[in-house]
CSV table of C-alpha atoms and ligand atoms in Angstrom, one decimal:
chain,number,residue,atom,x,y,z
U,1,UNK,CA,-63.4,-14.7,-1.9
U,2,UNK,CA,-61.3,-13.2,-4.4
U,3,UNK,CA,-58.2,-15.1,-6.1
U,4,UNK,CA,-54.7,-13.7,-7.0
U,5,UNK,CA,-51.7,-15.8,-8.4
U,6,UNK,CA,-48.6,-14.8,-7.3
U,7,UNK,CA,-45.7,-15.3,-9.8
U,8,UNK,CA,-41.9,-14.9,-8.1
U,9,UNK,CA,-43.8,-16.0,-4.8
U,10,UNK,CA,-40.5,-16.7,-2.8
U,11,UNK,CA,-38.7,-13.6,-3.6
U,12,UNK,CA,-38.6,-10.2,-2.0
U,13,UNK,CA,-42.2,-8.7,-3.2
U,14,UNK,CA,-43.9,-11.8,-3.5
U,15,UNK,CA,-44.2,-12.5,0.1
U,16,UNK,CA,-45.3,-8.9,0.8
U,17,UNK,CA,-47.8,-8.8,-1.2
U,18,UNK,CA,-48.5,-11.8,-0.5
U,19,UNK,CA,-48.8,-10.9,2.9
U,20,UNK,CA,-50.9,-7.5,2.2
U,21,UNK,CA,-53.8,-10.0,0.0
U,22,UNK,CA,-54.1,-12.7,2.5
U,23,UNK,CA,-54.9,-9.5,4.7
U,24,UNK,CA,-57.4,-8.9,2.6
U,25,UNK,CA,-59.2,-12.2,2.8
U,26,UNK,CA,-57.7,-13.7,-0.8
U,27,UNK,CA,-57.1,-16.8,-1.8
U,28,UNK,CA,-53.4,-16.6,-2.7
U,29,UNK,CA,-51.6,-18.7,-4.6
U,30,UNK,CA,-47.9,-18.8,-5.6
U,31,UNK,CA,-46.1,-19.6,-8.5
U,32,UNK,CA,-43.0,-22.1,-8.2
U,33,UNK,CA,-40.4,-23.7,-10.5
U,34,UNK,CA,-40.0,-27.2,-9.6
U,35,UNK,CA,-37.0,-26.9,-7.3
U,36,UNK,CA,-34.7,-29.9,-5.4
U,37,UNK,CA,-34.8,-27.2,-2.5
U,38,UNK,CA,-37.5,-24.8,-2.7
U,39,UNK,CA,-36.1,-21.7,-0.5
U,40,UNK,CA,-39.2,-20.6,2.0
U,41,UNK,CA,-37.5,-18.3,3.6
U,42,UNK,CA,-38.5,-15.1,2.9
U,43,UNK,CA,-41.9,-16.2,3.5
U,44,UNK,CA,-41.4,-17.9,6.4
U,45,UNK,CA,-39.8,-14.2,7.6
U,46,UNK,CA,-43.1,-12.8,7.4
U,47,UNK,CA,-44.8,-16.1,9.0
U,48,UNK,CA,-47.1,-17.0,5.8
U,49,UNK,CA,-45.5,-20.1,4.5
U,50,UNK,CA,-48.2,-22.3,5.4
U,51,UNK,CA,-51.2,-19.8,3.8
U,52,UNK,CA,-50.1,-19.7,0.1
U,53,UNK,CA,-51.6,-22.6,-2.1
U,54,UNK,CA,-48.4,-23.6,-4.5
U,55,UNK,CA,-48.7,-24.1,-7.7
U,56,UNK,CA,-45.6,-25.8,-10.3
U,57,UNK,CA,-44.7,-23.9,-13.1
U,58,UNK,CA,-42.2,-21.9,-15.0
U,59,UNK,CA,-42.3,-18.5,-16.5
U,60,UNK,CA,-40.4,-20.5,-19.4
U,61,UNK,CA,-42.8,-23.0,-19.7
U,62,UNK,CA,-45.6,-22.2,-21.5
U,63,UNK,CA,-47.9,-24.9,-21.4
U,64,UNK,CA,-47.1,-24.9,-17.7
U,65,UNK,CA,-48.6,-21.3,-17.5
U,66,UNK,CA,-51.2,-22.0,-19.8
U,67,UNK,CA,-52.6,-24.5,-17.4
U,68,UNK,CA,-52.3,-23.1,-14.7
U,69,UNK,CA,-54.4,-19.9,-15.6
U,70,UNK,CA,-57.0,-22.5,-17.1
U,71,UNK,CA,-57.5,-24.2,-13.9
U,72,UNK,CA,-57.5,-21.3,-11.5
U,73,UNK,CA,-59.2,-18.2,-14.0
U,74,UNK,CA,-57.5,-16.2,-11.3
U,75,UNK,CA,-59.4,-12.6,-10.3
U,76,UNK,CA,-56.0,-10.8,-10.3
U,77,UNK,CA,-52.6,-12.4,-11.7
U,78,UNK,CA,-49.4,-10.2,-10.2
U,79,UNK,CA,-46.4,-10.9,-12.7
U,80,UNK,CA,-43.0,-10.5,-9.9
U,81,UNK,CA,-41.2,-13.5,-11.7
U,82,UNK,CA,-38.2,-12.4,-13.1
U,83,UNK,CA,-34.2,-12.8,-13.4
U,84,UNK,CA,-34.2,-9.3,-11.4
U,85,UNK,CA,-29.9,-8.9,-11.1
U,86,UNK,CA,-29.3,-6.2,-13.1
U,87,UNK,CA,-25.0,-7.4,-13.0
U,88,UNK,CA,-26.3,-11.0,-13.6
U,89,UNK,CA,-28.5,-10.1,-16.8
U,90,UNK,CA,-24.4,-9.3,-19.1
U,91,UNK,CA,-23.4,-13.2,-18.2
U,92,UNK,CA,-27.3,-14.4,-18.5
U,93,UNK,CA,-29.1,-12.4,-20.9
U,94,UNK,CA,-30.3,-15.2,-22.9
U,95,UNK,CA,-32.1,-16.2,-19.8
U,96,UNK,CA,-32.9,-13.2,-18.8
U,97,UNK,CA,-34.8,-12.6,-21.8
U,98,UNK,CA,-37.0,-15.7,-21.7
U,99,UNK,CA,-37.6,-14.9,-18.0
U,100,UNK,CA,-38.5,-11.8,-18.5
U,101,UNK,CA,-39.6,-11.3,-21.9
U,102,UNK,CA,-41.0,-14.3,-23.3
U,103,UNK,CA,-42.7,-15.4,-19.8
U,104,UNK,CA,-44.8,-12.2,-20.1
U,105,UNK,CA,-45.7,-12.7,-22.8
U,106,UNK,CA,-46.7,-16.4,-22.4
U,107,UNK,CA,-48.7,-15.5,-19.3
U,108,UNK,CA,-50.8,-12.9,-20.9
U,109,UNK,CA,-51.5,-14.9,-23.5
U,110,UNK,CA,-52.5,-17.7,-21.2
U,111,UNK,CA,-54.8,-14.6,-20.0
U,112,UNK,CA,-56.5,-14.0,-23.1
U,113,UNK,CA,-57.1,-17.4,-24.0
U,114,UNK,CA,-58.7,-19.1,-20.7
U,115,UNK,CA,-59.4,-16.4,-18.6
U,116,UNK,CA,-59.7,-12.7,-20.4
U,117,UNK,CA,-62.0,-11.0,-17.0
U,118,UNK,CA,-58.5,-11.4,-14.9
U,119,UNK,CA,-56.8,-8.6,-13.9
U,120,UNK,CA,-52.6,-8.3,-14.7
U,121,UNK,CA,-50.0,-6.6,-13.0
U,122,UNK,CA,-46.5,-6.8,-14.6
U,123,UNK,CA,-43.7,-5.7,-12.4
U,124,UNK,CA,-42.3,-2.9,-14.6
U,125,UNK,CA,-38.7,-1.0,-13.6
U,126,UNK,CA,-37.2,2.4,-14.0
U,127,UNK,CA,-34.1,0.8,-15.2
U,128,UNK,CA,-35.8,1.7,-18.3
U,129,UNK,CA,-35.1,5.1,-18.1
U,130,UNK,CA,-31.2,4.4,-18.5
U,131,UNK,CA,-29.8,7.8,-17.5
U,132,UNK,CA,-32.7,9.6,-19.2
U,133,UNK,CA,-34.6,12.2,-17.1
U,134,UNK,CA,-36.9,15.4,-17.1
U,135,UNK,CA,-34.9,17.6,-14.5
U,136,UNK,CA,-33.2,15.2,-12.8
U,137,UNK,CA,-36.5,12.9,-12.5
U,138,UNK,CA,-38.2,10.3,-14.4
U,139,UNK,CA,-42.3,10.7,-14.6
U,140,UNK,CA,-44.5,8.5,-16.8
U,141,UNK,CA,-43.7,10.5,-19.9
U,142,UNK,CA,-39.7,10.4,-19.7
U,143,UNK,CA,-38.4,8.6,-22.3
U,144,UNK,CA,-36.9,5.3,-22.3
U,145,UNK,CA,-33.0,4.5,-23.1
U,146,UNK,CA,-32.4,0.9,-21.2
U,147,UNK,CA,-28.6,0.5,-20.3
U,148,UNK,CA,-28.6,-3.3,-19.8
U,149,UNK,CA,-30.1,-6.9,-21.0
U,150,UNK,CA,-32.6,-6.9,-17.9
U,151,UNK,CA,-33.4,-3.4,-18.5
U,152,UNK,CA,-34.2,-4.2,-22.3
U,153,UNK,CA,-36.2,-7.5,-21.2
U,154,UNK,CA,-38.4,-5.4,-19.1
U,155,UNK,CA,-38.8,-2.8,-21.7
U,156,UNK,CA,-40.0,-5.8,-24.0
U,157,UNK,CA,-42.5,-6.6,-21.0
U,158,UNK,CA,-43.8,-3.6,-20.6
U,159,UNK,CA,-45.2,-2.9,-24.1
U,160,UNK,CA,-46.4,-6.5,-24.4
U,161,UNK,CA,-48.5,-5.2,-21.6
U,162,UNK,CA,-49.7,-2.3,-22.7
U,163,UNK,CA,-50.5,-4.3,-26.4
U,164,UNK,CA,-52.4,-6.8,-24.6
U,165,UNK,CA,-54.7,-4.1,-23.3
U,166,UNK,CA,-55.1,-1.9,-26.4
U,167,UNK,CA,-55.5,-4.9,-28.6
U,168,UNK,CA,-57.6,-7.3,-26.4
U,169,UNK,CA,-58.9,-5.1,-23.7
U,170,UNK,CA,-57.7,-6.9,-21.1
U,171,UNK,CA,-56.8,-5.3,-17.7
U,172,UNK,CA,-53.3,-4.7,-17.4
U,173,UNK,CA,-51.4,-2.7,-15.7
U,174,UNK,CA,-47.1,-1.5,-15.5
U,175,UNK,CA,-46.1,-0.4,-12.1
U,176,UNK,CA,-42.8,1.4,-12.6
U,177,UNK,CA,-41.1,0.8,-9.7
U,178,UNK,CA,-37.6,2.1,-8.2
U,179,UNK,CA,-35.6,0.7,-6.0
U,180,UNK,CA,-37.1,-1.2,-3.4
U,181,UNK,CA,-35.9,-3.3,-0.4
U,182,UNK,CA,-36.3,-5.1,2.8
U,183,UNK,CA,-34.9,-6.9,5.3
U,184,UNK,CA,-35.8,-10.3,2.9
U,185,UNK,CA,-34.0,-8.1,-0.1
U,186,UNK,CA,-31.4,-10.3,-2.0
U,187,UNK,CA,-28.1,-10.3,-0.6
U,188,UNK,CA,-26.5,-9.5,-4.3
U,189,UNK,CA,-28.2,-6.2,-3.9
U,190,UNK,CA,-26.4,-3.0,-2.8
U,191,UNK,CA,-28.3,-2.3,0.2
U,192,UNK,CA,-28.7,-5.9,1.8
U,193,UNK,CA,-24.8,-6.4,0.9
U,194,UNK,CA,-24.1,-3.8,3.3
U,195,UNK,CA,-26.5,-4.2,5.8
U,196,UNK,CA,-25.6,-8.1,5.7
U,197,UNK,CA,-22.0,-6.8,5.7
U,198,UNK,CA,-22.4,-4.6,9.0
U,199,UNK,CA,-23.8,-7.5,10.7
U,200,UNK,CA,-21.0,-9.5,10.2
U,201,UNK,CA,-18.2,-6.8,10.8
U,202,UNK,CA,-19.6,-6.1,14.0
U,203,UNK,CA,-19.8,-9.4,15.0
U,204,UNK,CA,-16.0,-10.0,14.3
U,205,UNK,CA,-17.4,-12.3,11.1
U,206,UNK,CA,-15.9,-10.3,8.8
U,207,UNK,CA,-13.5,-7.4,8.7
U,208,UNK,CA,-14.7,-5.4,5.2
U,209,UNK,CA,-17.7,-5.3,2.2
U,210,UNK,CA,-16.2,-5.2,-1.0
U,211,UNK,CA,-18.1,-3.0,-3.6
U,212,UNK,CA,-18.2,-0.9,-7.1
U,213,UNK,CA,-19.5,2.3,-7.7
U,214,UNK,CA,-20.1,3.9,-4.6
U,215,UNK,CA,-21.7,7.5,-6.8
U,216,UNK,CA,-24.7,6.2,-8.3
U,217,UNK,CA,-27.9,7.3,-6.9
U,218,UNK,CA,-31.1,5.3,-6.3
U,219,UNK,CA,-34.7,6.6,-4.9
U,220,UNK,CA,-35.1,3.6,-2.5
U,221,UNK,CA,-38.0,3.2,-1.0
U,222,UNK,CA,-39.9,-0.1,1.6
U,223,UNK,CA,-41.2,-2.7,0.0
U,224,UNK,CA,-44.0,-3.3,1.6
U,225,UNK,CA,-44.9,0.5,1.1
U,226,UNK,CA,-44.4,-0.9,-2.9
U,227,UNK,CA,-46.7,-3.9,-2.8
U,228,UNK,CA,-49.3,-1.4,-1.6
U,229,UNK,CA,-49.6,0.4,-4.6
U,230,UNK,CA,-49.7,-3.0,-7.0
U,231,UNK,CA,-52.8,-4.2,-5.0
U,232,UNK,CA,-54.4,-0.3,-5.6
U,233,UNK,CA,-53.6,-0.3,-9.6
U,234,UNK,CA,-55.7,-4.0,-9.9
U,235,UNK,CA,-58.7,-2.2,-8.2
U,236,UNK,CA,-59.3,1.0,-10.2
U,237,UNK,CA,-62.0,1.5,-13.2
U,238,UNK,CA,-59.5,1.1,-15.9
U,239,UNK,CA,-55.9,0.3,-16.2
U,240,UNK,CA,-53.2,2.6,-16.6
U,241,UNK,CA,-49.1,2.6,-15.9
U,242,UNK,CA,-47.6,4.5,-12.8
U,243,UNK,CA,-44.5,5.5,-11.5
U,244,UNK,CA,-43.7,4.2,-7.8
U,245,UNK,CA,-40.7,6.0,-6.4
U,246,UNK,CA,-40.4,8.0,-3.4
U,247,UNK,CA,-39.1,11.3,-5.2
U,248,UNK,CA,-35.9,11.3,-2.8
U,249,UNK,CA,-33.0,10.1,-3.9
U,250,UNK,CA,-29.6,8.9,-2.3
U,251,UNK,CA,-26.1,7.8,-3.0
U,252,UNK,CA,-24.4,4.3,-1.7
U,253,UNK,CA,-22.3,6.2,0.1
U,254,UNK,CA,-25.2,7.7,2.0
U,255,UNK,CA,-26.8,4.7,2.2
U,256,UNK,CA,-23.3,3.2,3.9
U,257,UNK,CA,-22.7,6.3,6.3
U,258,UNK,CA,-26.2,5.6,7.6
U,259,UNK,CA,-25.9,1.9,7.9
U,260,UNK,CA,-22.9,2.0,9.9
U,261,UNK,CA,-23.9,4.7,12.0
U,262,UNK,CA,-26.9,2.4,12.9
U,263,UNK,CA,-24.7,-0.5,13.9
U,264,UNK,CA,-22.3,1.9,16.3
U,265,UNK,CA,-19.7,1.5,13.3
U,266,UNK,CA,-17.8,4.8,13.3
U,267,UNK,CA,-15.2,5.9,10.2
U,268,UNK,CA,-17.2,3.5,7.4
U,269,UNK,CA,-14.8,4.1,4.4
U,270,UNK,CA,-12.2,1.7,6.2
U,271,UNK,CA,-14.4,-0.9,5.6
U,272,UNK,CA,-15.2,-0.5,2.4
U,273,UNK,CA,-12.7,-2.1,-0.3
U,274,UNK,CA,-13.4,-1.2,-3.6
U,275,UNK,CA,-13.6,-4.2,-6.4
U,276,UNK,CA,-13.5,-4.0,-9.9
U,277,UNK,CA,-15.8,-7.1,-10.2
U,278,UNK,CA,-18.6,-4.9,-9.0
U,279,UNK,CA,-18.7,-2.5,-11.7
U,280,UNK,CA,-21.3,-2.8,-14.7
U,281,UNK,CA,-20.5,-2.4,-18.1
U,282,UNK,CA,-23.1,0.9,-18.6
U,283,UNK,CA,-24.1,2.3,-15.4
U,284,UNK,CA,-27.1,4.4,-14.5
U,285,UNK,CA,-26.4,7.0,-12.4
U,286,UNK,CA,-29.2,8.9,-10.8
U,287,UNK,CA,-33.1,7.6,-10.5
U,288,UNK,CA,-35.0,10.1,-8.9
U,289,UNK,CA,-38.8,9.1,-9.4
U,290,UNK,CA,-41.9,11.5,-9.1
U,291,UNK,CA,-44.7,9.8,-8.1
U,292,UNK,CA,-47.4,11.7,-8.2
U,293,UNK,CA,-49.9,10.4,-10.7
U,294,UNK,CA,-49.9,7.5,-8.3
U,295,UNK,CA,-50.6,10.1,-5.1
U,296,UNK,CA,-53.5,11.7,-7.1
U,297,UNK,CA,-55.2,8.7,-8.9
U,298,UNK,CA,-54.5,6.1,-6.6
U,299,UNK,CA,-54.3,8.0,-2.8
U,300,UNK,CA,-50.7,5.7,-2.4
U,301,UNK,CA,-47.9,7.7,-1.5
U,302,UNK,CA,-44.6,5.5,0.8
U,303,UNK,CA,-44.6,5.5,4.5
U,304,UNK,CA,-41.3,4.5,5.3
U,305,UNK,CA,-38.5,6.8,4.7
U,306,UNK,CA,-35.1,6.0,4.2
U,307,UNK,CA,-33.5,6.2,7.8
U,308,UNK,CA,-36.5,4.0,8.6
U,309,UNK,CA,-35.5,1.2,5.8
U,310,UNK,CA,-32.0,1.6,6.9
U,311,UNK,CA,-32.6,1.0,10.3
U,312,UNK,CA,-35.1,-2.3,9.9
U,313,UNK,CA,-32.7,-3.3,7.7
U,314,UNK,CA,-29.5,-3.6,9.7
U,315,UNK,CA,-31.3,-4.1,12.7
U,316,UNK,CA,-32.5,-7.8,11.2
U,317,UNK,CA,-29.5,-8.2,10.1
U,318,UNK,CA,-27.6,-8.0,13.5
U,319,UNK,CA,-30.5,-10.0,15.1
U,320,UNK,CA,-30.4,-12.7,12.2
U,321,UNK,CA,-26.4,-13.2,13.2
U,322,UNK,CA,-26.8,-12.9,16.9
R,1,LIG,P1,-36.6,-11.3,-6.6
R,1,LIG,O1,-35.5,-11.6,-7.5
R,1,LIG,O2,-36.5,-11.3,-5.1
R,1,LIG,O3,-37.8,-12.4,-6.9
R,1,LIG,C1,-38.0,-12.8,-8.2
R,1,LIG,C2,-38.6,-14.2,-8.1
R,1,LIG,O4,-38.9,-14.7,-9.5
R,1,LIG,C3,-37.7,-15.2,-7.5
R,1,LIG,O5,-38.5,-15.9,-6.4
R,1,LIG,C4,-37.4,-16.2,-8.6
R,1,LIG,O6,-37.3,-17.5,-8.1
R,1,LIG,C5,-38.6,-16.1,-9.5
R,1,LIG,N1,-38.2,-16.6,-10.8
R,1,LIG,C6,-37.1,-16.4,-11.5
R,1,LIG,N2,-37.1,-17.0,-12.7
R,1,LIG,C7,-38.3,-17.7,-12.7
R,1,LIG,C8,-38.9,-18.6,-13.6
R,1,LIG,N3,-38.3,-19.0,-14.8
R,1,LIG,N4,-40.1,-19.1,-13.4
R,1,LIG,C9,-40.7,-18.9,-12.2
R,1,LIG,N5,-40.2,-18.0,-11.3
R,1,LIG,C10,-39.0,-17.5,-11.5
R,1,LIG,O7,-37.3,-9.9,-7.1
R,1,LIG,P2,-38.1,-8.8,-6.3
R,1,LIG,O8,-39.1,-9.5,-5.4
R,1,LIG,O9,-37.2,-7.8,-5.7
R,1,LIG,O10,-38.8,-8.1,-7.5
R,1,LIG,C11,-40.1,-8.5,-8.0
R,1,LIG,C12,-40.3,-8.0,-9.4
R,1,LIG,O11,-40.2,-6.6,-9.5
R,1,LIG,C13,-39.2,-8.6,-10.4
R,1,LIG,O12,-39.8,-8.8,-11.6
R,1,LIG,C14,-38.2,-7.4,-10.5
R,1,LIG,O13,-37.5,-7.4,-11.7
R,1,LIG,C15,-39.2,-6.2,-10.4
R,1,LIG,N6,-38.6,-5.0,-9.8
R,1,LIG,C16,-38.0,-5.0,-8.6
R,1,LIG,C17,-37.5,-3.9,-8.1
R,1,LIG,C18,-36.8,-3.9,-6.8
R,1,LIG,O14,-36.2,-2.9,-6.4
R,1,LIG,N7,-36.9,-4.9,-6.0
R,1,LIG,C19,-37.6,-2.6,-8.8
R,1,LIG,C20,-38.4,-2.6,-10.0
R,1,LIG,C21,-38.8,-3.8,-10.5
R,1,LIG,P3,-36.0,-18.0,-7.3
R,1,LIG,O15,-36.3,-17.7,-5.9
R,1,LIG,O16,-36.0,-19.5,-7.6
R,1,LIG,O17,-34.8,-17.3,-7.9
R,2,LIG,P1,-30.1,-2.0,-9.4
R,2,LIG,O1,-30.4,-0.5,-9.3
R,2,LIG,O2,-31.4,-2.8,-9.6
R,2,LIG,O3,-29.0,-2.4,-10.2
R,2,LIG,O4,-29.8,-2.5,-7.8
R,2,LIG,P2,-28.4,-2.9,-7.1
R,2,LIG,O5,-28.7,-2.8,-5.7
R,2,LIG,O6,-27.9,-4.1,-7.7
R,2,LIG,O7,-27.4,-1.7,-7.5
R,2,LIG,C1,-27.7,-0.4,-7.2
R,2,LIG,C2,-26.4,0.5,-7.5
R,2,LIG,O8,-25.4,0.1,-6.6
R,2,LIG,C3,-25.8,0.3,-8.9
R,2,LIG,O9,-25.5,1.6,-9.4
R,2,LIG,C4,-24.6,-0.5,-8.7
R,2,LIG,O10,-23.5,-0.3,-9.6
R,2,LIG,C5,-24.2,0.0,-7.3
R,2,LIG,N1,-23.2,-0.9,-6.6
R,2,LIG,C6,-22.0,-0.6,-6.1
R,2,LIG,N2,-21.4,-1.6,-5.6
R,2,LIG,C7,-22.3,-2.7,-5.7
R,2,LIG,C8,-22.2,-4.1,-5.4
R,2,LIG,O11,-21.2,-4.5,-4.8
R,2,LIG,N3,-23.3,-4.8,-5.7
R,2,LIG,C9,-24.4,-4.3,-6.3
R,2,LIG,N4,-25.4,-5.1,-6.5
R,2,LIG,N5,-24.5,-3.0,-6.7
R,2,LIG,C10,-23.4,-2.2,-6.4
């Protein structure tokens, strides 16, 4: 039986994949800070709660990690810890660079110390790119110009990553990920705001969704579509980085016109109020991702498009309320 650990375990990709290696007859288990009121809820969504093994520790905690990867020698480690709001990370960076900076870099040292044969994923993002692009897109060769603290404490990440493996020759891997969501997505999120919004408005619990910049542009794609292609990079010959992205790309006020549409909302703007608050300091404006080295190398390409995402998504919603 093979063994993965699961860091960021009761977020949005940790259940998934969580999900996806339990499928596969792994031992999971999941990393958790020592909470008063640990949150099981997302797992509990996809009815796995009771099939992870948990394990204490903190992505700030060194020693904590250090253990942990001493007692377990995991086969495969999955990195999906991290202070992931990209708003939060102006207010927070301090923490949002020991989160996701320093706890890289703790973990894969962990790795090289106790356990060097285990395999690493770190959950890389294409907030790197900033507002850099080739042609509108980003591939693995666009260059990166980070517009925010979390964007600059992944970029840290992600060369840590690729040092551990050109200095120690340990198995690591960057998936580059877009935008990715769920009906267990974060309700700060765009997306879940307004799907968590419709379900309200419709049922009379609210009257409007107050948001920022409605003009940016994100390839979203389904997360468990995502979680798919971390599992493929741990199980090819050698590591490399890929870009996982659908290659289509959409504006919130797409992503609203559908929404609504879905819920039998007609006339969306007049429920939109626009708010200061949700602007950013540095925006990025357009992600458009190709993909392709991960089609070719790995066979992974997304099932689900948008409409699809939309759809599951406000339809859990509504039930969720009802
Ligand atoms: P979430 O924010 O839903 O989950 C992150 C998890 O990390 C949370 O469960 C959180 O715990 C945990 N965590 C935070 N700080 C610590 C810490 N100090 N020690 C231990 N655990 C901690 O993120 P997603 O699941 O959406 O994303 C997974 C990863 O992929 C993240 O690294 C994110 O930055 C990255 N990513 C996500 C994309 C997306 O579109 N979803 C796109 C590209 C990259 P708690 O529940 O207590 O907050
Ligand atoms: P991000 O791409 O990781 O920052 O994901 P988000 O879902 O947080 O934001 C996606 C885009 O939606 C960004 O360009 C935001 O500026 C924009 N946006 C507009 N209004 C809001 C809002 O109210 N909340 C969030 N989170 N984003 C918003």
């Amino acid at each position: 039986m093979k063994t993965a650990l699961v860091t960021g375990i009761l977020g949005q990709d940790g259940p998934y994949l969580a999900k996806l290696l339990l499928e596969k007859n792994y031992k999971v288990y999941g990393l958790i800070s020592r909470y008063a009121n640990p949150n099981f809820s997302n797992l509990d969504y996809l009815g796995i709660t009771s099939q992870i093994d948990y394990l204490q520790g903190d992505m700030t905690d060194e020693c904590s990690l250090m253990n942990i990867i001493k007692n377990i020698r995991p086969d495969e480690v999955y990195n999906l810890a991290a202070q992931s709001f990209v708003a939060a990370s102006w207010d927070q960076a301090k923490l949002t660079t020991e989160v996701n900076s320093l706890g890289v870099l703790y973990l894969l040292n962990a790795i090289k110390l106790f356990s060097p044969a285990t395999k690493f994923y770190q959950a890389s993002t294409s907030e790197m790119f900033g507002n850099s692009n080739i042609n509108g897109e980003q591939n693995e060769a666009t260059p990166f110009h980070p517009r925010s603290p979390y964007a600059i404490s992944k970029l840290y990440s992600y060369w840590i990553t690729n040092n551990f493996k050109e200095s120690y020759g340990l198995y690591c891997c960057n998936g580059i990920l877009f935008n990715h969501e769920s009906p267990i997505r974060g309700k700060e999120f765009v997306t879940r705001k307004i799907t968590d919004g419709i379900a309200k408005i419709k049922l009379g619990l609210a009257k409007e969704i107050r948001l920022g910049n409605l003009d940016s542009k994100r390839d979203w794609g389904f997360a468990g579509d995502y979680v798919r292609a971390m599992y493929l990079m741990l199980q090819q010959a050698k590591p490399d980085n890929y870009i996982i992205s659908t290659g289509v790309s959409h504006s919130i006020r797409d992503f609203c016109a559908i929404a609504f549409n879905h819920a039998g909302l007609t006339d969306w703007e007049k429920y939109i109020v626009i708010d200061p608050q949700f602007k950013r300091p540095a925006e990025l404006f357009s992600l458009q991702g190709k993909s392709s080295k991960a089609k070719d190398v790995l066979g992974w390409e997304p099932e689900v498009t948008f409409e699809q995402l939309i759809k599951m998504m406000v339809e859990a919603d509504l039930s969720r309320y009802k």
